[in-house]
PDB file of C-alpha atoms in Angstrom:
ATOM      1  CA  UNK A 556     -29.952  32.756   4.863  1.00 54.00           C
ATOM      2  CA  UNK A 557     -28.686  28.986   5.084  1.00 60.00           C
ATOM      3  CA  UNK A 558     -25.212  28.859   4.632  1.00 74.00           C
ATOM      4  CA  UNK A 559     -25.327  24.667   4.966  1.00 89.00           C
ATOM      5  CA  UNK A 560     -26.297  24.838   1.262  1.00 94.00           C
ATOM      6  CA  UNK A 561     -24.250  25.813  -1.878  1.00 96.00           C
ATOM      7  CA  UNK A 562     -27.159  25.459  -4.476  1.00 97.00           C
ATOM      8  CA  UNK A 563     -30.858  25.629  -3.470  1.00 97.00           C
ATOM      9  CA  UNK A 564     -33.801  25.933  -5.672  1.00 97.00           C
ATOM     10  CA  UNK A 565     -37.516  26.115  -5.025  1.00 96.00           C
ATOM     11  CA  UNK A 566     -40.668  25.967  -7.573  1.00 96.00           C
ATOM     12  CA  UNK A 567     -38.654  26.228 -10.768  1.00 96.00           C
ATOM     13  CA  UNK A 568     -41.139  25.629 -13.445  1.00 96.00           C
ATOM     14  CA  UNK A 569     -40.050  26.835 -16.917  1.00 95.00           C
ATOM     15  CA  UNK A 570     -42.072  26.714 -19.942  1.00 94.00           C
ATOM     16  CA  UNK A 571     -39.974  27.080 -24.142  1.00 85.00           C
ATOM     17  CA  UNK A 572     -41.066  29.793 -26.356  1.00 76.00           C
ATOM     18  CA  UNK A 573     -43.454  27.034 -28.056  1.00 77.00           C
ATOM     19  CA  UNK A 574     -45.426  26.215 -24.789  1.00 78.00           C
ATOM     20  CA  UNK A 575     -43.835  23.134 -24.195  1.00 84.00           C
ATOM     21  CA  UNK A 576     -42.955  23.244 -20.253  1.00 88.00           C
ATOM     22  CA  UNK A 577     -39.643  21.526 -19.487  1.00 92.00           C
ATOM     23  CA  UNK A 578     -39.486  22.193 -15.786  1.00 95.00           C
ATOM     24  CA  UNK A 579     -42.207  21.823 -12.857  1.00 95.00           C
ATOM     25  CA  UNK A 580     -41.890  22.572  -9.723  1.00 95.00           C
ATOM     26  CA  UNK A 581     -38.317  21.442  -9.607  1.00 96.00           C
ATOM     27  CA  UNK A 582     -36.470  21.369  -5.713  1.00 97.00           C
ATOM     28  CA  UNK A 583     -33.332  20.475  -5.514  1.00 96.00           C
ATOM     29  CA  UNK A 584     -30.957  21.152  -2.937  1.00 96.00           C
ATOM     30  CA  UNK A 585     -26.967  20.822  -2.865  1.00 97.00           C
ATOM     31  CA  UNK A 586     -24.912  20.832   0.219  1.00 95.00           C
ATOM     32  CA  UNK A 587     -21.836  22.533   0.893  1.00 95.00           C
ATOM     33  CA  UNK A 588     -18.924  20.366   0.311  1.00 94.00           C
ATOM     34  CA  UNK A 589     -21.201  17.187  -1.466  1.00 95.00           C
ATOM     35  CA  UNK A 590     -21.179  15.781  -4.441  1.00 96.00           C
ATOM     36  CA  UNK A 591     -24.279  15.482  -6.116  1.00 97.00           C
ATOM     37  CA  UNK A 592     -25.408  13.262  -9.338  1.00 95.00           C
ATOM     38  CA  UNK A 593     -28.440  15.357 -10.814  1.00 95.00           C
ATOM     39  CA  UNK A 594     -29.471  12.468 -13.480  1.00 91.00           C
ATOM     40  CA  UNK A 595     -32.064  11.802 -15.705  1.00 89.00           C
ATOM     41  CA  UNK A 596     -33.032  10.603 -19.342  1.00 86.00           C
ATOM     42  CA  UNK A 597     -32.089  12.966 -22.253  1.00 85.00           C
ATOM     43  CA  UNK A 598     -34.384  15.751 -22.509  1.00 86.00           C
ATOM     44  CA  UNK A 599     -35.695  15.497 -18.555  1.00 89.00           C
ATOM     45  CA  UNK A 600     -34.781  18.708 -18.067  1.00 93.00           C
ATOM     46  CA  UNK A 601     -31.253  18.921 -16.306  1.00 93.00           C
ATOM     47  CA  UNK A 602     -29.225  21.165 -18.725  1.00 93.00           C
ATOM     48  CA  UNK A 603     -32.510  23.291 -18.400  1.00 94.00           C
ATOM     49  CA  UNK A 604     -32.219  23.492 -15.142  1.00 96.00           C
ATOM     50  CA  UNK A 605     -28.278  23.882 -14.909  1.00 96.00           C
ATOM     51  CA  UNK A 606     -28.531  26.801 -17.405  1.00 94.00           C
ATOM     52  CA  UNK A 607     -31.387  28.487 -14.816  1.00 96.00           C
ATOM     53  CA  UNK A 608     -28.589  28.088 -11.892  1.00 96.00           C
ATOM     54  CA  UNK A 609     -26.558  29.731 -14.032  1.00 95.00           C
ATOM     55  CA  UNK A 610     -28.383  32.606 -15.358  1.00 94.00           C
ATOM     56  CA  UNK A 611     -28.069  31.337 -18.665  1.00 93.00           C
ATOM     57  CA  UNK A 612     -31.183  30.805 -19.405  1.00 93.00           C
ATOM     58  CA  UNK A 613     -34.073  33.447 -17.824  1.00 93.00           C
ATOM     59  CA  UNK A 614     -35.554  32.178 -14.828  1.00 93.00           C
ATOM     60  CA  UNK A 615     -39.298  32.159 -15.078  1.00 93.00           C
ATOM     61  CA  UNK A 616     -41.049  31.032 -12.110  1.00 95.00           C
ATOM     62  CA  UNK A 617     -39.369  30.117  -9.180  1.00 96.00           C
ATOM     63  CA  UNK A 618     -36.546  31.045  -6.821  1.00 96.00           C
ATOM     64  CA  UNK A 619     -32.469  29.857  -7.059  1.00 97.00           C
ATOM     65  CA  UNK A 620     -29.917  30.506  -3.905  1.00 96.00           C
ATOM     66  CA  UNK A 621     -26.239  29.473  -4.406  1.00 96.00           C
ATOM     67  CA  UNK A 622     -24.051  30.278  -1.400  1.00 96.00           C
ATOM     68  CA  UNK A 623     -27.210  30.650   0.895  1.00 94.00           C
ATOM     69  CA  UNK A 624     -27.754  34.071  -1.458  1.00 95.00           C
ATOM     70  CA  UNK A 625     -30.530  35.011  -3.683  1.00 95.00           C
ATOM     71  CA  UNK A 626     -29.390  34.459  -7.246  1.00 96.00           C
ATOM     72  CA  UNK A 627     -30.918  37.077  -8.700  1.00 93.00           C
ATOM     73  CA  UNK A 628     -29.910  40.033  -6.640  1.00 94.00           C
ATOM     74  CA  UNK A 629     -26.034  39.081  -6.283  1.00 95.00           C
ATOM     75  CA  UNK A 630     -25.376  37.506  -9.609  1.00 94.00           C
ATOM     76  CA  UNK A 631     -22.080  38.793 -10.512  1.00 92.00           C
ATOM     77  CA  UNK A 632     -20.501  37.881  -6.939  1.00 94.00           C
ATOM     78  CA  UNK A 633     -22.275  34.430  -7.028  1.00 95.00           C
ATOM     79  CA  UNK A 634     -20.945  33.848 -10.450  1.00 93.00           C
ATOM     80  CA  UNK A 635     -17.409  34.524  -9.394  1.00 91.00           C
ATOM     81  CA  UNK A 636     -17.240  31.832  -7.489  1.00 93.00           C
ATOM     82  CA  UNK A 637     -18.609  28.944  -9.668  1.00 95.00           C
ATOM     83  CA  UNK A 638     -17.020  27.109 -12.512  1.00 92.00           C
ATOM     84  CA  UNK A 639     -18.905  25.523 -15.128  1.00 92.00           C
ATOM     85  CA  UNK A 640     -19.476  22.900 -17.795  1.00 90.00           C
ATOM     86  CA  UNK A 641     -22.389  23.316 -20.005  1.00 87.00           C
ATOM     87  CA  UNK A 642     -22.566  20.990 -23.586  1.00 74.00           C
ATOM     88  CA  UNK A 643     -19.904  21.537 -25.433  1.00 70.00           C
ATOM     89  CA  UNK A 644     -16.896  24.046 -24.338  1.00 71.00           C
ATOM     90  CA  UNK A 645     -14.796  26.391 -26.736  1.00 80.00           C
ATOM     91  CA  UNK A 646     -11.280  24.789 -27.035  1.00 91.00           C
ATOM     92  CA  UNK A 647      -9.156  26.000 -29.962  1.00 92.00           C
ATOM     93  CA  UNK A 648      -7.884  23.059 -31.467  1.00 93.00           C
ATOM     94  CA  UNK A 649      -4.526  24.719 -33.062  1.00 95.00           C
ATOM     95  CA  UNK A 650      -3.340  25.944 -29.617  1.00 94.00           C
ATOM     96  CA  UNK A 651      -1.592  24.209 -26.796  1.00 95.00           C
ATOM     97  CA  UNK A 652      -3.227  23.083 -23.432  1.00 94.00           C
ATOM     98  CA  UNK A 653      -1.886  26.354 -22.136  1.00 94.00           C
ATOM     99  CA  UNK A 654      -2.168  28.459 -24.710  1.00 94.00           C
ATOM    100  CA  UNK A 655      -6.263  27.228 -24.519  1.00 94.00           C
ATOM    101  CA  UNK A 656      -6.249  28.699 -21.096  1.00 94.00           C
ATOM    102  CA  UNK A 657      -4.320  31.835 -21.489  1.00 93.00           C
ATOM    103  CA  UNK A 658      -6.695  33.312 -23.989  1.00 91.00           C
ATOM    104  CA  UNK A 659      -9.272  32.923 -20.448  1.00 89.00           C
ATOM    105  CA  UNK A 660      -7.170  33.783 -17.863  1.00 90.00           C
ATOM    106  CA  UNK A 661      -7.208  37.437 -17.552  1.00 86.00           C
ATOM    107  CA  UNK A 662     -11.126  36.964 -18.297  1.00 85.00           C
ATOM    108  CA  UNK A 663     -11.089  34.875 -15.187  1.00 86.00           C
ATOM    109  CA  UNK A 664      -8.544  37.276 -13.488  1.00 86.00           C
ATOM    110  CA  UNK A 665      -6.678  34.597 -12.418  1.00 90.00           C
ATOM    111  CA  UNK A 666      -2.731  34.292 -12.378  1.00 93.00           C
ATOM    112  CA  UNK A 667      -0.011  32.937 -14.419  1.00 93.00           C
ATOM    113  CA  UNK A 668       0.979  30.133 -11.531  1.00 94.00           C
ATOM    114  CA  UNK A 669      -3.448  29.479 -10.940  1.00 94.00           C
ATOM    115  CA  UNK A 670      -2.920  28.152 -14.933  1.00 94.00           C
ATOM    116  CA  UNK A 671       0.025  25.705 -14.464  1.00 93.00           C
ATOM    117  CA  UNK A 672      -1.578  24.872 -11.154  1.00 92.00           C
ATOM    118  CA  UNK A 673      -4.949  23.754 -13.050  1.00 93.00           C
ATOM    119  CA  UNK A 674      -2.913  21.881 -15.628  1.00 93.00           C
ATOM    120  CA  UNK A 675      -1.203  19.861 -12.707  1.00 91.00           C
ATOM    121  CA  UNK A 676      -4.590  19.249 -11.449  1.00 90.00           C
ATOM    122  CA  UNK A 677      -6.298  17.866 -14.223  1.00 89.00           C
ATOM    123  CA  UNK A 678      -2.841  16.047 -15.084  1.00 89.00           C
ATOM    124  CA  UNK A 679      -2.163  18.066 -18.753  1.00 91.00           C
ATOM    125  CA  UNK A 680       1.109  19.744 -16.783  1.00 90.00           C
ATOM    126  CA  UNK A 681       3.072  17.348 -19.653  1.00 90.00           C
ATOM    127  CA  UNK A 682       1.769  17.542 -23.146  1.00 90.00           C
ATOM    128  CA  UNK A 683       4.661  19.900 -24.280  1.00 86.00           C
ATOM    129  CA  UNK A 684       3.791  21.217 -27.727  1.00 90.00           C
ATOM    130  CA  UNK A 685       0.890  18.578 -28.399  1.00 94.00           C
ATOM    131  CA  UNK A 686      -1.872  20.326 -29.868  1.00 96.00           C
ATOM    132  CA  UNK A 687      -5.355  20.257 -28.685  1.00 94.00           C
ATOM    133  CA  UNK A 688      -6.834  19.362 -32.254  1.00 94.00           C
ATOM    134  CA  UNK A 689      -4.132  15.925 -31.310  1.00 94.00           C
ATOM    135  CA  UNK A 690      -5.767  15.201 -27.734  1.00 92.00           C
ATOM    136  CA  UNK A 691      -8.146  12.092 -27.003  1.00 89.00           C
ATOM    137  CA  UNK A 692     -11.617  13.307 -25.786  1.00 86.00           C
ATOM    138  CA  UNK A 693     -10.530  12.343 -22.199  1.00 86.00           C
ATOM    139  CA  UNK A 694      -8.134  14.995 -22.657  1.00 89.00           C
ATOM    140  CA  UNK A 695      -9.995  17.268 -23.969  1.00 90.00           C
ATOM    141  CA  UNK A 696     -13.010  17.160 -21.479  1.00 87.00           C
ATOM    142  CA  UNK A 697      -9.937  17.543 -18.637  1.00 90.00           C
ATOM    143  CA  UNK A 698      -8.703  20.384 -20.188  1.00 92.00           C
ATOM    144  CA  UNK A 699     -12.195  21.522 -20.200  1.00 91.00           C
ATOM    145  CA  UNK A 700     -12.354  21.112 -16.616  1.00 90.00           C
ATOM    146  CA  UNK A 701      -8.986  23.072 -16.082  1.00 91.00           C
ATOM    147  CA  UNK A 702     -11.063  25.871 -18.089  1.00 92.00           C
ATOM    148  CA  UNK A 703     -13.958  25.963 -14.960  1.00 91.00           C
ATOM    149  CA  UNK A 704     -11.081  25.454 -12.515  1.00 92.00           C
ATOM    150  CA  UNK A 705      -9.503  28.581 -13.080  1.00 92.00           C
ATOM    151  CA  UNK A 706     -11.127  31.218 -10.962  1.00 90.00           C
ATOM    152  CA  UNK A 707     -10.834  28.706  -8.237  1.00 91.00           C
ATOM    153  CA  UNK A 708     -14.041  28.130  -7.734  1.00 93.00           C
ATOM    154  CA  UNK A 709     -16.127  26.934  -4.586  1.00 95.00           C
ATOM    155  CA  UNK A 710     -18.594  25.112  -6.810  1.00 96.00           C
ATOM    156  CA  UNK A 711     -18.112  23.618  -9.595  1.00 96.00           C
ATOM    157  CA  UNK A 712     -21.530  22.361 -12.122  1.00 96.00           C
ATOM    158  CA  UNK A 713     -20.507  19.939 -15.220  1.00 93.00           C
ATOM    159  CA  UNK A 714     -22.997  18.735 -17.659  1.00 92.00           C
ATOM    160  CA  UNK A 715     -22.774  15.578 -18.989  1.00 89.00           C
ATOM    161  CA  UNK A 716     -18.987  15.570 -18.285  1.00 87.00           C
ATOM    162  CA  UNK A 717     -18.772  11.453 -19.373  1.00 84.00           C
ATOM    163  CA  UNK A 718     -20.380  12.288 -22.838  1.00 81.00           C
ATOM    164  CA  UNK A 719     -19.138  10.143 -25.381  1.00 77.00           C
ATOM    165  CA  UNK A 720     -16.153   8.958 -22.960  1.00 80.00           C
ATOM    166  CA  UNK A 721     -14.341   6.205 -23.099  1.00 83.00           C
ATOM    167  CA  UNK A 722     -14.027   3.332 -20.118  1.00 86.00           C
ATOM    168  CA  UNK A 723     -10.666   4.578 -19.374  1.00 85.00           C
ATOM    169  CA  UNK A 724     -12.178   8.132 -19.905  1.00 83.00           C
ATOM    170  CA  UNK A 725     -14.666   7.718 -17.260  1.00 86.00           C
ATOM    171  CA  UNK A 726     -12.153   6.524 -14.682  1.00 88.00           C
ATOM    172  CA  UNK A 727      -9.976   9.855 -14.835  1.00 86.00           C
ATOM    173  CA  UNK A 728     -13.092  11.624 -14.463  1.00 86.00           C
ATOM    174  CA  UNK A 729     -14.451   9.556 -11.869  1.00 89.00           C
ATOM    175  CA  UNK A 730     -11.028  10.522 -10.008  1.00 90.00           C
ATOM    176  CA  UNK A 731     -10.395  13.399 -10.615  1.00 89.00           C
ATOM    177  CA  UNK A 732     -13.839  14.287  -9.251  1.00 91.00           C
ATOM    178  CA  UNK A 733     -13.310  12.695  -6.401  1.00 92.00           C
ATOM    179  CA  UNK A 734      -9.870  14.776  -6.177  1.00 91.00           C
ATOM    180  CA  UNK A 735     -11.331  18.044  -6.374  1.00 92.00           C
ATOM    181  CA  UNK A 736     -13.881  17.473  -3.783  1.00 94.00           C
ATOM    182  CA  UNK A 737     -11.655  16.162  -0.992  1.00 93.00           C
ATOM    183  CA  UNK A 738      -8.174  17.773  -1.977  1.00 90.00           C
ATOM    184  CA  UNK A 739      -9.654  21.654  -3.128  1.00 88.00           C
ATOM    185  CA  UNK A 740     -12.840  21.181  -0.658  1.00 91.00           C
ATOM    186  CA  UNK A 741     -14.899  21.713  -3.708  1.00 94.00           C
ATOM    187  CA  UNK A 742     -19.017  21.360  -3.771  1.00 97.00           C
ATOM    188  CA  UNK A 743     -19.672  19.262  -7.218  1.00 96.00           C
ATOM    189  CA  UNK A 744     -23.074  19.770  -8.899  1.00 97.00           C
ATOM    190  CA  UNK A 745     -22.589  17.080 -12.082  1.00 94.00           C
ATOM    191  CA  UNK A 746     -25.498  15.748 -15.070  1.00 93.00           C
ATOM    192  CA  UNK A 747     -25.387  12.551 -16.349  1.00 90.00           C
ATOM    193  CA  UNK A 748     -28.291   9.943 -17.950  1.00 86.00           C
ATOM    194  CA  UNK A 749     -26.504   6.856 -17.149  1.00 82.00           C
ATOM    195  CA  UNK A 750     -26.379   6.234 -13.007  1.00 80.00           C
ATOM    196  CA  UNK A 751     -23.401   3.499 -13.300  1.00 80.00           C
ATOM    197  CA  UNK A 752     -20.878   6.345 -14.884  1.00 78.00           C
ATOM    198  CA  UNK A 753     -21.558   8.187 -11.826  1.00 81.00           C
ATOM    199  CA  UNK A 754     -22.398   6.336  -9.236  1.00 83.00           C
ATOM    200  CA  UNK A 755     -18.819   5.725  -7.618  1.00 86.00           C
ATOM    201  CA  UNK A 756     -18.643   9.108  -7.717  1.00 89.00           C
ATOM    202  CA  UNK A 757     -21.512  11.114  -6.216  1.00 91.00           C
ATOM    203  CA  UNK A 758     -22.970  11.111  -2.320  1.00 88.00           C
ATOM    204  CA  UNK A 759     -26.126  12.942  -3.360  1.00 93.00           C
ATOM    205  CA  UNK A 760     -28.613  11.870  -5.997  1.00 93.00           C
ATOM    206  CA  UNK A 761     -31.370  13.762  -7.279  1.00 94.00           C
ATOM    207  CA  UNK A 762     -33.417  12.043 -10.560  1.00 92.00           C
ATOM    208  CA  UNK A 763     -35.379  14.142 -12.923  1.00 92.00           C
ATOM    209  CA  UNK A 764     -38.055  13.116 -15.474  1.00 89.00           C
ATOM    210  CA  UNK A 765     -40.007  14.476 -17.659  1.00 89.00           C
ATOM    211  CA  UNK A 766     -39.002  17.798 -15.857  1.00 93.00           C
ATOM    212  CA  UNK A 767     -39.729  16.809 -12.429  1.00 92.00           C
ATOM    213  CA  UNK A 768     -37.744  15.781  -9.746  1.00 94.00           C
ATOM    214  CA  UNK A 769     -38.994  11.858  -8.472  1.00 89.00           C
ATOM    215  CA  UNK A 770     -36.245  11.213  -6.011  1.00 91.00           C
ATOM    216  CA  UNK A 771     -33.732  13.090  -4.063  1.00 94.00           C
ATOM    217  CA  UNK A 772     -31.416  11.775  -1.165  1.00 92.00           C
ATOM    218  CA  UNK A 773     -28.196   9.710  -0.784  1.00 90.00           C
ATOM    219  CA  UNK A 774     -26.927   6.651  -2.237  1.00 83.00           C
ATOM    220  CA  UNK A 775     -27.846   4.350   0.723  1.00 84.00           C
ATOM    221  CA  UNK A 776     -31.538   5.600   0.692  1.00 86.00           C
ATOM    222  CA  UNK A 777     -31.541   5.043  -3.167  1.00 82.00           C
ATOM    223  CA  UNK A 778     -30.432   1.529  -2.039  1.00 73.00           C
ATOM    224  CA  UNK A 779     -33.304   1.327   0.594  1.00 72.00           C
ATOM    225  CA  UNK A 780     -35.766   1.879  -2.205  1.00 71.00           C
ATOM    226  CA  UNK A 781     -33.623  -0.781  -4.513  1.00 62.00           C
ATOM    227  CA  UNK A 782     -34.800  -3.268  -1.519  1.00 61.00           C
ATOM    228  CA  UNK A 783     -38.208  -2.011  -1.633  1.00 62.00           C
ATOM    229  CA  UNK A 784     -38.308  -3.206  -5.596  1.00 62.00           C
ATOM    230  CA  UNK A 785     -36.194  -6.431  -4.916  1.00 74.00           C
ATOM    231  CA  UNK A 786     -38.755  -9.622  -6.243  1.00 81.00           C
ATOM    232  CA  UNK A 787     -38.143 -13.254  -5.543  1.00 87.00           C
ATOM    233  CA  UNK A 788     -38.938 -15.939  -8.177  1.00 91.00           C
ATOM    234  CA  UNK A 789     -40.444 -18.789  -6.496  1.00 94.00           C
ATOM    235  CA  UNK A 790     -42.118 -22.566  -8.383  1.00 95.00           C
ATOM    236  CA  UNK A 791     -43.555 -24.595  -6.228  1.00 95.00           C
ATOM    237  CA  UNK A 792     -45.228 -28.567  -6.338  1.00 95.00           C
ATOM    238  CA  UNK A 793     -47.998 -26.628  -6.157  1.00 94.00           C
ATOM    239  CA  UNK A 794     -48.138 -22.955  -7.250  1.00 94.00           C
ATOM    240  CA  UNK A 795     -52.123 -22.263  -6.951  1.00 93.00           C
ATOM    241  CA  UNK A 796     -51.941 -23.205  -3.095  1.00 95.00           C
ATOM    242  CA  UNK A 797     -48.493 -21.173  -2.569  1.00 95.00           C
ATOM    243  CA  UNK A 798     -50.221 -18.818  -3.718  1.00 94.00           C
ATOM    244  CA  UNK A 799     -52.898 -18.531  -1.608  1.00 94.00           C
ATOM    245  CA  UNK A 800     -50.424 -19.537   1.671  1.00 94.00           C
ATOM    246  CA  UNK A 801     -48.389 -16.282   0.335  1.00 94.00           C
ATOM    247  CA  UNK A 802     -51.427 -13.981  -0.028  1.00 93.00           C
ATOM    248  CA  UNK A 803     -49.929 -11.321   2.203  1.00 91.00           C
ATOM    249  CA  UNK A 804     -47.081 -10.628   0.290  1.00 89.00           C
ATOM    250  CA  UNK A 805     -48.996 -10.255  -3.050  1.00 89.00           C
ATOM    251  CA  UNK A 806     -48.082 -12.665  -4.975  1.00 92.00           C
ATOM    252  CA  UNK A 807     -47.768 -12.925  -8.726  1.00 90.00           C
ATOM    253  CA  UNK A 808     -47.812 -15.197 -11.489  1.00 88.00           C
ATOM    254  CA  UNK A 809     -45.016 -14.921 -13.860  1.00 82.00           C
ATOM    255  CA  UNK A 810     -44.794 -17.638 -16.232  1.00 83.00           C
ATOM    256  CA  UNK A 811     -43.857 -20.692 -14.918  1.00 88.00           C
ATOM    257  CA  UNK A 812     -43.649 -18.810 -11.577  1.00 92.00           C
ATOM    258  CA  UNK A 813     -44.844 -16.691  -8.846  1.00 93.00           C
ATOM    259  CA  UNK A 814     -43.296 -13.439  -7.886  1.00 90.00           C
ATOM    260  CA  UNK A 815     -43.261 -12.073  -4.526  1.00 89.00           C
ATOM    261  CA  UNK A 816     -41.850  -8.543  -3.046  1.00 83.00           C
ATOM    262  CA  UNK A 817     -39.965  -8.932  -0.148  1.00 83.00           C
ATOM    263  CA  UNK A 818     -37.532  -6.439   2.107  1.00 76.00           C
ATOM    264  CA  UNK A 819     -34.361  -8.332   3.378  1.00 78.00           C
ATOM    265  CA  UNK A 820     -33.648 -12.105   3.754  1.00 82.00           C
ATOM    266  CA  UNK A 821     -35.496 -12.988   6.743  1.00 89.00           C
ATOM    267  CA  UNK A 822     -38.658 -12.488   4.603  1.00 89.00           C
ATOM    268  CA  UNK A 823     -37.424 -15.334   2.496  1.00 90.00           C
ATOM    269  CA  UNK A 824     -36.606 -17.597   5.194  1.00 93.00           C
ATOM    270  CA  UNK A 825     -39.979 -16.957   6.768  1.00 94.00           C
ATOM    271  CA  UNK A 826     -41.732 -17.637   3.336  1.00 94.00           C
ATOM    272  CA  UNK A 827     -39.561 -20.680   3.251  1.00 94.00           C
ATOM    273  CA  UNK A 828     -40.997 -22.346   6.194  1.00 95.00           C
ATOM    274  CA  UNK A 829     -44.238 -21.283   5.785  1.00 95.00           C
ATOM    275  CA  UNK A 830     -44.145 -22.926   2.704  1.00 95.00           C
ATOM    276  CA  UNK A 831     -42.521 -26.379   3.582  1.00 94.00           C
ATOM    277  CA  UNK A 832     -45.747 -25.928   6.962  1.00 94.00           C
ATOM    278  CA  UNK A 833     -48.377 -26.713   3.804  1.00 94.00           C
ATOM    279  CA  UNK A 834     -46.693 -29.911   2.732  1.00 95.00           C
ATOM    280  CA  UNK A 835     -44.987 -28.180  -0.671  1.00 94.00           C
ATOM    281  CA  UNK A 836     -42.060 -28.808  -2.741  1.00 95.00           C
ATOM    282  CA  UNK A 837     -40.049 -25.795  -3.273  1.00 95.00           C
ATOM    283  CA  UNK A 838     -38.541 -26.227  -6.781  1.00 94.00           C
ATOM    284  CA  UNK A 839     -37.159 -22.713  -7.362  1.00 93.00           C
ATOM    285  CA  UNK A 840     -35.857 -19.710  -5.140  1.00 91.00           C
ATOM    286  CA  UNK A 841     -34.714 -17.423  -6.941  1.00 88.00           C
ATOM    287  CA  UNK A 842     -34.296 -13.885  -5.570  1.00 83.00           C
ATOM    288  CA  UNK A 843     -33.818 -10.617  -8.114  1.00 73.00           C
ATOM    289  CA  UNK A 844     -32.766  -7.866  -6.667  1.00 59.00           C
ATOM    290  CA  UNK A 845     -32.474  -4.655  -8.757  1.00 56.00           C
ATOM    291  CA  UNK A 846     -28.934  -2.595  -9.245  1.00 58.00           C
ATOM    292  CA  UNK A 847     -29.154   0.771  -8.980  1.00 61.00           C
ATOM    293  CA  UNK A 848     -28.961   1.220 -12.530  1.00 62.00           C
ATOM    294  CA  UNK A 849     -32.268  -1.046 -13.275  1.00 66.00           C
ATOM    295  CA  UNK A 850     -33.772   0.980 -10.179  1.00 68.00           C
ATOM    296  CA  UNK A 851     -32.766   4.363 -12.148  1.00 70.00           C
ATOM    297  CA  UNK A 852     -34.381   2.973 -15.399  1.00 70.00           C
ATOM    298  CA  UNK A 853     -37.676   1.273 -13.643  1.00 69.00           C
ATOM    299  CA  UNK A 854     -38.181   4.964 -11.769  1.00 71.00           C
ATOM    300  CA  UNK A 855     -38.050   7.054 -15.009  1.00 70.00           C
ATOM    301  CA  UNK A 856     -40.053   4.189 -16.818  1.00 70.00           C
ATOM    302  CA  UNK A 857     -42.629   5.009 -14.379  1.00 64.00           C
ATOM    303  CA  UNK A 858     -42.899   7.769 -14.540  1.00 62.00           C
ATOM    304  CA  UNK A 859     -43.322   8.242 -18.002  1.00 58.00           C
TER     305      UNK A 859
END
């Protein structure tokens, strides 16, 4: 048993009623107390594999621990504990904020003062007799939130929470988050296709395609492998020769230029002078480096 983990999976491979498979081999693991981005394109897999940890959907092949327990023998207490997301939740749009709640709370066993205590959370504690029919869809998605929130649980898995969001939308999400994990100590297991909503968010990342997982670590090594992809743009008096002085790093012709890979700065410094050694003009230096979100799309491209 390895308590250091809330969510743990090994070997899921799942295959649709047609014979399509939508999951291989997928390994993710979750710390206790993280927050971790699980993102990939639409249709990759991850509500797939959200609705496995959940016992939602019938696991196939493969083996799930949440809590350091097996899934499948202690279900019910497991389930207690988590609060969930999944596509699109049931909120009654004639009733209150609430009212919403109430008609889960007993469901959830959870108390009178746990409700107005999830409204403050989520920051719905004020919309009087507003209806939820009358709320934006940031409001709505927070009072979907309250909805997980109220069994208290230890973990807490949303799917595509940012869906159709607004700018404004995103940032009370992004916060809120953010509050939930360091205020209520809360381990956050959160779906998304688009790295920048999340990013800010997140200390884990694990990236799905095509149902398999192709990278899984934290934010800095993602960055270390945004380095690894960064390309400098060089044009030269004369490019044939630079090329053949650069033949170590690989060069490439693109257009009216050559591309190189290089690591960190010193590389370019020491191409620099190598350069300017063979007598040439350096007309352009012009260094690209990737943002996580290009990295996110050039990984999945690849891998398609």
């Amino acid at each position: 048993m390895n308590n250091n983990y809330s969510i743990k999976t090994t070997g899921l491979t799942h295959v649709h009623t047609k014979g399509v498979k939508t999951l291989t081999d997928v390994n993710i693991a979750v710390k206790k107390g993280e927050i971790y981005g699980f993102l990939g394109p639409n249709g990759a897999g991850k509500t797939t594999t959200l609705r496995l940890i959940l016992g939602l959907t019938k696991l196939q092949t493969g083996k799930i621990e949440i809590f350091g327990k097996d899934f499948a023998s202690n279900r019910i207490e497991i389930l207690r504990k988590v609060g969930s997301l999944i596509e699109n939740p049931s909120l009654y749009g004639h009733l209150r904020a609430n009212e919403n709640l109430e008609v889960y709370r007993e469901l959830y066993g959870a108390t009178k003062a746990r409700l107005i205590e999830v409204l403050k959370i989520v920051g719905l504690e004020n919309t009087g007799n507003k209806k939820v029919r009358q709320f934006s869809l940031g409001m709505k998605q927070r009072l979907s939130v309250a909805l997980a929130l109220l069994p208290n649980p230890e973990l807490l898995i949303l799917d595509e929470p940012a869906n159709g969001l607004d700018p404004t939308g995103i940032i009370e999400l992004r916060e809120l988050v953010k509050k939930l994990n360091k205020e209520e100590g809360m381990t956050i297991l959160m779906s998304s296709h688009q790295l920048a909503e999340i990013e800010k968010m997140v200390t884990q990342v694990g990236i799905i395609s095509k149902g398999q997982i192709i990278f899984q670590g934290s934010l800095p090594q993602l960055g270390q492998l945004q380095k690894k992809q960064s390309q400098l743009l060089i044009h030269t008096s004369d490019d044939q020769l630079a090329m053949q002085v650069l033949h170590s790093y690989k060069p490439e012709l693109s257009g009216n230029a050559i591309s190189v890979n290089y690591t960190d700065e010193k590389e370019i410094a020491t191409m620099c002078r190598t350069l300017h050694d063979k007598q040439l003009d350096i007309y352009l230096l012009h260094p690209q480096q990737n943002n996580l979100e290009q990295l996110f799309m050039d990984l999945t491209t690849q891998h398609a």
